[in-house]
Amino acid sequence: MMRMTRAAILNVMSSAYIETAELKGLSPFKIIFRHAFPNAISPIITVVVLNLAYLVVGVVVVEIIFVYPGMGQLLVDHVTKRDVPVVQAAGLIFAAIYILLNMFADIMSIIANPRLRHPK
């Protein structure tokens, strides 16, 4: 995530409006936090939330390996019992969490990106 943040900031720092801000005499701190960071935050939010979504959905493996009680353990136990409604419900919950986190990432990216907030 730090590499993604660094790459996004460096990509924005090569833009023309950053050069204009430098030529106007703004301090580097103000250029980065006032001009570069708001335009670079969108891909950072996407990466962070998608990693969180993979973490939440991947909890099944962790719960099975370390024998923690939870949704993943419930899913695996009921798969072995062939209890289809519980398996469907657990799968639906995991899918809903994944979809909601992706939607949250998209909404936050739109809110954070000034170009998307103020369309022409």
Short mmCIF file of N, CA and C in Angstrom, two decimals:
data_model
loop_
_atom_site.label_atom_id
_atom_site.label_comp_id
_atom_site.label_asym_id
_atom_site.label_seq_id
_atom_site.Cartn_x
_atom_site.Cartn_y
_atom_site.Cartn_z
N MET A 1 0.82 -1.19 0.00
CA MET A 1 0.00 0.00 0.00
C MET A 1 0.86 1.26 0.00
N MET A 2 2.00 1.17 0.67
CA MET A 2 2.91 2.32 0.66
C MET A 2 3.48 2.55 -0.74
N ARG A 3 3.78 1.45 -1.45
CA ARG A 3 4.27 1.61 -2.83
C ARG A 3 3.20 2.23 -3.72
N MET A 4 1.95 1.82 -3.50
CA MET A 4 0.84 2.38 -4.28
C MET A 4 0.68 3.87 -3.96
N THR A 5 0.81 4.23 -2.70
CA THR A 5 0.71 5.64 -2.32
C THR A 5 1.83 6.46 -2.94
N ARG A 6 3.03 5.92 -2.87
CA ARG A 6 4.18 6.62 -3.44
C ARG A 6 4.03 6.78 -4.95
N ALA A 7 3.61 5.71 -5.63
CA ALA A 7 3.44 5.78 -7.08
C ALA A 7 2.34 6.77 -7.47
N ALA A 8 1.25 6.79 -6.72
CA ALA A 8 0.16 7.72 -7.03
C ALA A 8 0.60 9.17 -6.83
N ILE A 9 1.32 9.43 -5.74
CA ILE A 9 1.80 10.80 -5.48
C ILE A 9 2.80 11.21 -6.56
N LEU A 10 3.73 10.34 -6.91
CA LEU A 10 4.72 10.68 -7.94
C LEU A 10 4.07 10.91 -9.29
N ASN A 11 3.03 10.14 -9.59
CA ASN A 11 2.32 10.33 -10.85
C ASN A 11 1.64 11.70 -10.90
N VAL A 12 1.04 12.08 -9.79
CA VAL A 12 0.37 13.39 -9.74
C VAL A 12 1.39 14.52 -9.73
N MET A 13 2.53 14.30 -9.08
CA MET A 13 3.55 15.35 -8.99
C MET A 13 4.14 15.72 -10.35
N SER A 14 3.96 14.87 -11.35
CA SER A 14 4.47 15.19 -12.68
C SER A 14 3.44 15.93 -13.53
N SER A 15 2.33 16.31 -12.94
CA SER A 15 1.27 17.01 -13.68
C SER A 15 1.61 18.48 -13.87
N ALA A 16 0.93 19.08 -14.84
CA ALA A 16 1.18 20.47 -15.17
C ALA A 16 0.74 21.43 -14.06
N TYR A 17 -0.37 21.12 -13.39
CA TYR A 17 -0.85 22.05 -12.35
C TYR A 17 0.07 22.05 -11.13
N ILE A 18 0.79 20.95 -10.89
CA ILE A 18 1.77 20.94 -9.81
C ILE A 18 2.95 21.83 -10.17
N GLU A 19 3.36 21.78 -11.44
CA GLU A 19 4.44 22.65 -11.89
C GLU A 19 4.03 24.12 -11.79
N THR A 20 2.78 24.39 -12.13
CA THR A 20 2.27 25.76 -12.01
C THR A 20 2.29 26.22 -10.55
N ALA A 21 1.89 25.33 -9.64
CA ALA A 21 1.91 25.69 -8.22
C ALA A 21 3.33 25.94 -7.74
N GLU A 22 4.29 25.14 -8.23
CA GLU A 22 5.70 25.37 -7.86
C GLU A 22 6.19 26.72 -8.39
N LEU A 23 5.79 27.04 -9.62
CA LEU A 23 6.23 28.30 -10.22
C LEU A 23 5.59 29.52 -9.53
N LYS A 24 4.43 29.32 -8.94
CA LYS A 24 3.80 30.40 -8.19
C LYS A 24 4.47 30.64 -6.85
N GLY A 25 5.32 29.71 -6.42
CA GLY A 25 6.08 29.89 -5.19
C GLY A 25 5.47 29.24 -3.97
N LEU A 26 4.55 28.29 -4.14
CA LEU A 26 3.98 27.61 -2.99
C LEU A 26 5.02 26.68 -2.35
N SER A 27 4.87 26.47 -1.06
CA SER A 27 5.81 25.59 -0.36
C SER A 27 5.54 24.14 -0.78
N PRO A 28 6.57 23.29 -0.72
CA PRO A 28 6.39 21.88 -1.09
C PRO A 28 5.33 21.18 -0.24
N PHE A 29 5.26 21.52 1.05
CA PHE A 29 4.24 20.94 1.93
C PHE A 29 2.84 21.26 1.42
N LYS A 30 2.63 22.52 1.09
CA LYS A 30 1.32 22.95 0.62
C LYS A 30 0.99 22.33 -0.74
N ILE A 31 1.98 22.20 -1.59
CA ILE A 31 1.76 21.59 -2.90
C ILE A 31 1.33 20.13 -2.75
N ILE A 32 2.02 19.41 -1.89
CA ILE A 32 1.71 17.99 -1.73
C ILE A 32 0.35 17.79 -1.08
N PHE A 33 0.09 18.47 0.04
CA PHE A 33 -1.13 18.21 0.78
C PHE A 33 -2.35 18.95 0.25
N ARG A 34 -2.14 20.04 -0.45
CA ARG A 34 -3.28 20.81 -0.94
C ARG A 34 -3.64 20.49 -2.39
N HIS A 35 -2.63 20.11 -3.19
CA HIS A 35 -2.87 19.88 -4.61
C HIS A 35 -2.68 18.43 -5.02
N ALA A 36 -1.59 17.80 -4.60
CA ALA A 36 -1.27 16.45 -5.07
C ALA A 36 -2.09 15.38 -4.34
N PHE A 37 -2.13 15.44 -3.04
CA PHE A 37 -2.79 14.39 -2.26
C PHE A 37 -4.28 14.22 -2.59
N PRO A 38 -5.08 15.29 -2.72
CA PRO A 38 -6.48 15.08 -3.07
C PRO A 38 -6.68 14.39 -4.43
N ASN A 39 -5.76 14.59 -5.35
CA ASN A 39 -5.88 13.94 -6.65
C ASN A 39 -5.29 12.54 -6.66
N ALA A 40 -4.48 12.20 -5.68
CA ALA A 40 -3.86 10.87 -5.63
C ALA A 40 -4.57 9.93 -4.67
N ILE A 41 -5.52 10.40 -3.89
CA ILE A 41 -6.14 9.58 -2.87
C ILE A 41 -7.09 8.53 -3.45
N SER A 42 -7.65 8.76 -4.62
CA SER A 42 -8.62 7.84 -5.20
C SER A 42 -8.06 6.43 -5.42
N PRO A 43 -6.93 6.25 -6.11
CA PRO A 43 -6.43 4.88 -6.25
C PRO A 43 -5.97 4.27 -4.93
N ILE A 44 -5.55 5.10 -4.00
CA ILE A 44 -5.12 4.58 -2.70
C ILE A 44 -6.32 4.00 -1.95
N ILE A 45 -7.43 4.71 -1.97
CA ILE A 45 -8.65 4.22 -1.32
C ILE A 45 -9.09 2.90 -1.94
N THR A 46 -9.03 2.82 -3.25
CA THR A 46 -9.45 1.60 -3.94
C THR A 46 -8.60 0.41 -3.51
N VAL A 47 -7.30 0.58 -3.45
CA VAL A 47 -6.41 -0.51 -3.06
C VAL A 47 -6.65 -0.93 -1.62
N VAL A 48 -6.79 0.02 -0.72
CA VAL A 48 -6.99 -0.29 0.70
C VAL A 48 -8.30 -1.04 0.91
N VAL A 49 -9.38 -0.57 0.31
CA VAL A 49 -10.68 -1.21 0.53
C VAL A 49 -10.74 -2.58 -0.15
N LEU A 50 -10.13 -2.74 -1.32
CA LEU A 50 -10.12 -4.06 -1.96
C LEU A 50 -9.29 -5.05 -1.15
N ASN A 51 -8.19 -4.61 -0.55
CA ASN A 51 -7.44 -5.50 0.34
C ASN A 51 -8.26 -5.87 1.57
N LEU A 52 -9.03 -4.93 2.08
CA LEU A 52 -9.91 -5.23 3.21
C LEU A 52 -10.99 -6.24 2.81
N ALA A 53 -11.53 -6.10 1.60
CA ALA A 53 -12.54 -7.04 1.12
C ALA A 53 -11.96 -8.44 0.98
N TYR A 54 -10.75 -8.55 0.43
CA TYR A 54 -10.11 -9.85 0.32
C TYR A 54 -9.83 -10.44 1.71
N LEU A 55 -9.49 -9.60 2.65
CA LEU A 55 -9.23 -10.05 4.01
C LEU A 55 -10.49 -10.60 4.66
N VAL A 56 -11.61 -9.91 4.50
CA VAL A 56 -12.87 -10.34 5.11
C VAL A 56 -13.35 -11.63 4.48
N VAL A 57 -13.28 -11.74 3.16
CA VAL A 57 -13.75 -12.94 2.49
C VAL A 57 -12.78 -14.10 2.70
N GLY A 58 -11.49 -13.81 2.85
CA GLY A 58 -10.50 -14.85 3.06
C GLY A 58 -10.44 -15.35 4.48
N VAL A 59 -11.34 -14.90 5.33
CA VAL A 59 -11.35 -15.33 6.73
C VAL A 59 -11.70 -16.82 6.84
N VAL A 60 -12.30 -17.40 5.83
CA VAL A 60 -12.66 -18.81 5.86
C VAL A 60 -11.41 -19.66 6.06
N VAL A 61 -10.36 -19.36 5.33
CA VAL A 61 -9.12 -20.14 5.42
C VAL A 61 -8.51 -20.00 6.80
N VAL A 62 -8.46 -18.80 7.34
CA VAL A 62 -7.86 -18.58 8.66
C VAL A 62 -8.67 -19.29 9.75
N GLU A 63 -9.98 -19.24 9.66
CA GLU A 63 -10.81 -19.88 10.68
C GLU A 63 -10.69 -21.39 10.63
N ILE A 64 -10.48 -21.95 9.46
CA ILE A 64 -10.33 -23.41 9.35
C ILE A 64 -8.96 -23.83 9.88
N ILE A 65 -7.91 -23.10 9.50
CA ILE A 65 -6.56 -23.48 9.91
C ILE A 65 -6.38 -23.35 11.42
N PHE A 66 -6.85 -22.25 12.01
CA PHE A 66 -6.65 -22.02 13.43
C PHE A 66 -7.85 -22.41 14.30
N VAL A 67 -8.86 -23.00 13.71
CA VAL A 67 -10.06 -23.50 14.39
C VAL A 67 -10.73 -22.41 15.24
N TYR A 68 -10.89 -21.23 14.63
CA TYR A 68 -11.62 -20.15 15.28
C TYR A 68 -13.11 -20.31 14.94
N PRO A 69 -13.99 -20.10 15.90
CA PRO A 69 -15.41 -20.13 15.56
C PRO A 69 -15.80 -18.84 14.84
N GLY A 70 -16.54 -18.97 13.77
CA GLY A 70 -16.97 -17.80 13.03
C GLY A 70 -17.71 -18.21 11.77
N MET A 71 -17.90 -17.25 10.88
CA MET A 71 -18.66 -17.51 9.65
C MET A 71 -17.95 -18.53 8.75
N GLY A 72 -16.64 -18.46 8.66
CA GLY A 72 -15.90 -19.41 7.83
C GLY A 72 -16.02 -20.82 8.36
N GLN A 73 -15.89 -20.98 9.66
CA GLN A 73 -16.03 -22.30 10.28
C GLN A 73 -17.45 -22.81 10.10
N LEU A 74 -18.43 -21.93 10.25
CA LEU A 74 -19.83 -22.29 10.04
C LEU A 74 -20.05 -22.77 8.61
N LEU A 75 -19.49 -22.07 7.67
CA LEU A 75 -19.64 -22.44 6.26
C LEU A 75 -19.06 -23.83 5.99
N VAL A 76 -17.87 -24.07 6.45
CA VAL A 76 -17.22 -25.36 6.20
C VAL A 76 -17.95 -26.49 6.92
N ASP A 77 -18.37 -26.26 8.16
CA ASP A 77 -19.10 -27.30 8.89
C ASP A 77 -20.38 -27.70 8.18
N HIS A 78 -21.10 -26.73 7.67
CA HIS A 78 -22.38 -27.03 7.02
C HIS A 78 -22.20 -27.53 5.59
N VAL A 79 -21.06 -27.27 4.99
CA VAL A 79 -20.77 -27.90 3.69
C VAL A 79 -20.59 -29.40 3.89
N THR A 80 -19.87 -29.77 4.97
CA THR A 80 -19.67 -31.20 5.24
C THR A 80 -20.97 -31.89 5.65
N LYS A 81 -21.90 -31.15 6.25
CA LYS A 81 -23.22 -31.71 6.62
C LYS A 81 -24.22 -31.66 5.48
N ARG A 82 -23.83 -31.02 4.38
CA ARG A 82 -24.71 -30.83 3.20
C ARG A 82 -25.98 -30.05 3.56
N ASP A 83 -25.82 -29.05 4.38
CA ASP A 83 -26.93 -28.17 4.76
C ASP A 83 -26.94 -26.98 3.81
N VAL A 84 -27.68 -27.12 2.72
CA VAL A 84 -27.65 -26.15 1.63
C VAL A 84 -28.13 -24.75 2.04
N PRO A 85 -29.22 -24.60 2.79
CA PRO A 85 -29.65 -23.23 3.13
C PRO A 85 -28.62 -22.44 3.93
N VAL A 86 -27.92 -23.09 4.86
CA VAL A 86 -26.91 -22.38 5.64
C VAL A 86 -25.72 -22.02 4.77
N VAL A 87 -25.33 -22.93 3.87
CA VAL A 87 -24.22 -22.65 2.96
C VAL A 87 -24.59 -21.48 2.04
N GLN A 88 -25.82 -21.47 1.55
CA GLN A 88 -26.26 -20.36 0.70
C GLN A 88 -26.28 -19.04 1.48
N ALA A 89 -26.75 -19.09 2.71
CA ALA A 89 -26.81 -17.86 3.52
C ALA A 89 -25.40 -17.34 3.81
N ALA A 90 -24.48 -18.23 4.17
CA ALA A 90 -23.11 -17.79 4.46
C ALA A 90 -22.44 -17.25 3.19
N GLY A 91 -22.66 -17.93 2.07
CA GLY A 91 -22.12 -17.43 0.79
C GLY A 91 -22.71 -16.08 0.43
N LEU A 92 -24.00 -15.90 0.68
CA LEU A 92 -24.66 -14.62 0.40
C LEU A 92 -24.10 -13.51 1.29
N ILE A 93 -23.83 -13.82 2.54
CA ILE A 93 -23.27 -12.81 3.45
C ILE A 93 -21.88 -12.40 3.00
N PHE A 94 -21.03 -13.40 2.65
CA PHE A 94 -19.68 -13.07 2.18
C PHE A 94 -19.74 -12.26 0.88
N ALA A 95 -20.63 -12.64 -0.03
CA ALA A 95 -20.75 -11.91 -1.30
C ALA A 95 -21.26 -10.50 -1.06
N ALA A 96 -22.23 -10.34 -0.15
CA ALA A 96 -22.77 -9.02 0.14
C ALA A 96 -21.71 -8.11 0.76
N ILE A 97 -20.90 -8.67 1.67
CA ILE A 97 -19.82 -7.87 2.27
C ILE A 97 -18.84 -7.42 1.21
N TYR A 98 -18.47 -8.34 0.32
CA TYR A 98 -17.51 -8.02 -0.75
C TYR A 98 -18.08 -6.94 -1.68
N ILE A 99 -19.33 -7.08 -2.07
CA ILE A 99 -19.96 -6.10 -2.97
C ILE A 99 -20.11 -4.75 -2.28
N LEU A 100 -20.51 -4.74 -1.01
CA LEU A 100 -20.66 -3.48 -0.29
C LEU A 100 -19.32 -2.76 -0.12
N LEU A 101 -18.27 -3.51 0.15
CA LEU A 101 -16.95 -2.88 0.28
C LEU A 101 -16.48 -2.32 -1.07
N ASN A 102 -16.75 -3.03 -2.16
CA ASN A 102 -16.40 -2.50 -3.48
C ASN A 102 -17.20 -1.24 -3.79
N MET A 103 -18.48 -1.24 -3.44
CA MET A 103 -19.31 -0.06 -3.67
C MET A 103 -18.81 1.11 -2.81
N PHE A 104 -18.43 0.82 -1.57
CA PHE A 104 -17.88 1.85 -0.68
C PHE A 104 -16.60 2.44 -1.28
N ALA A 105 -15.74 1.57 -1.84
CA ALA A 105 -14.51 2.05 -2.46
C ALA A 105 -14.81 2.96 -3.65
N ASP A 106 -15.79 2.59 -4.47
CA ASP A 106 -16.15 3.43 -5.61
C ASP A 106 -16.72 4.77 -5.17
N ILE A 107 -17.58 4.75 -4.17
CA ILE A 107 -18.18 6.00 -3.69
C ILE A 107 -17.11 6.91 -3.07
N MET A 108 -16.23 6.32 -2.27
CA MET A 108 -15.16 7.13 -1.67
C MET A 108 -14.20 7.67 -2.72
N SER A 109 -13.95 6.92 -3.77
CA SER A 109 -13.09 7.40 -4.84
C SER A 109 -13.73 8.58 -5.57
N ILE A 110 -15.02 8.52 -5.78
CA ILE A 110 -15.72 9.63 -6.43
C ILE A 110 -15.71 10.86 -5.52
N ILE A 111 -15.94 10.67 -4.24
CA ILE A 111 -15.94 11.79 -3.30
C ILE A 111 -14.54 12.41 -3.19
N ALA A 112 -13.51 11.56 -3.19
CA ALA A 112 -12.15 12.05 -2.98
C ALA A 112 -11.53 12.69 -4.22
N ASN A 113 -12.00 12.35 -5.40
CA ASN A 113 -11.39 12.85 -6.62
C ASN A 113 -12.07 14.15 -7.05
N PRO A 114 -11.36 15.27 -7.04
CA PRO A 114 -11.97 16.54 -7.41
C PRO A 114 -12.49 16.58 -8.86
N ARG A 115 -11.83 15.84 -9.75
CA ARG A 115 -12.30 15.80 -11.14
C ARG A 115 -13.62 15.11 -11.29
N LEU A 116 -13.90 14.12 -10.45
CA LEU A 116 -15.17 13.43 -10.51
C LEU A 116 -16.26 14.13 -9.70
N ARG A 117 -15.85 14.89 -8.68
CA ARG A 117 -16.81 15.65 -7.88
C ARG A 117 -17.40 16.80 -8.64
N HIS A 118 -16.60 17.44 -9.48
CA HIS A 118 -17.04 18.62 -10.22
C HIS A 118 -16.91 18.35 -11.72
N PRO A 119 -17.86 17.61 -12.30
CA PRO A 119 -17.75 17.32 -13.74
C PRO A 119 -17.99 18.59 -14.55
N LYS A 120 -17.49 18.59 -15.76
CA LYS A 120 -17.63 19.77 -16.64
C LYS A 120 -19.03 19.95 -17.12
#
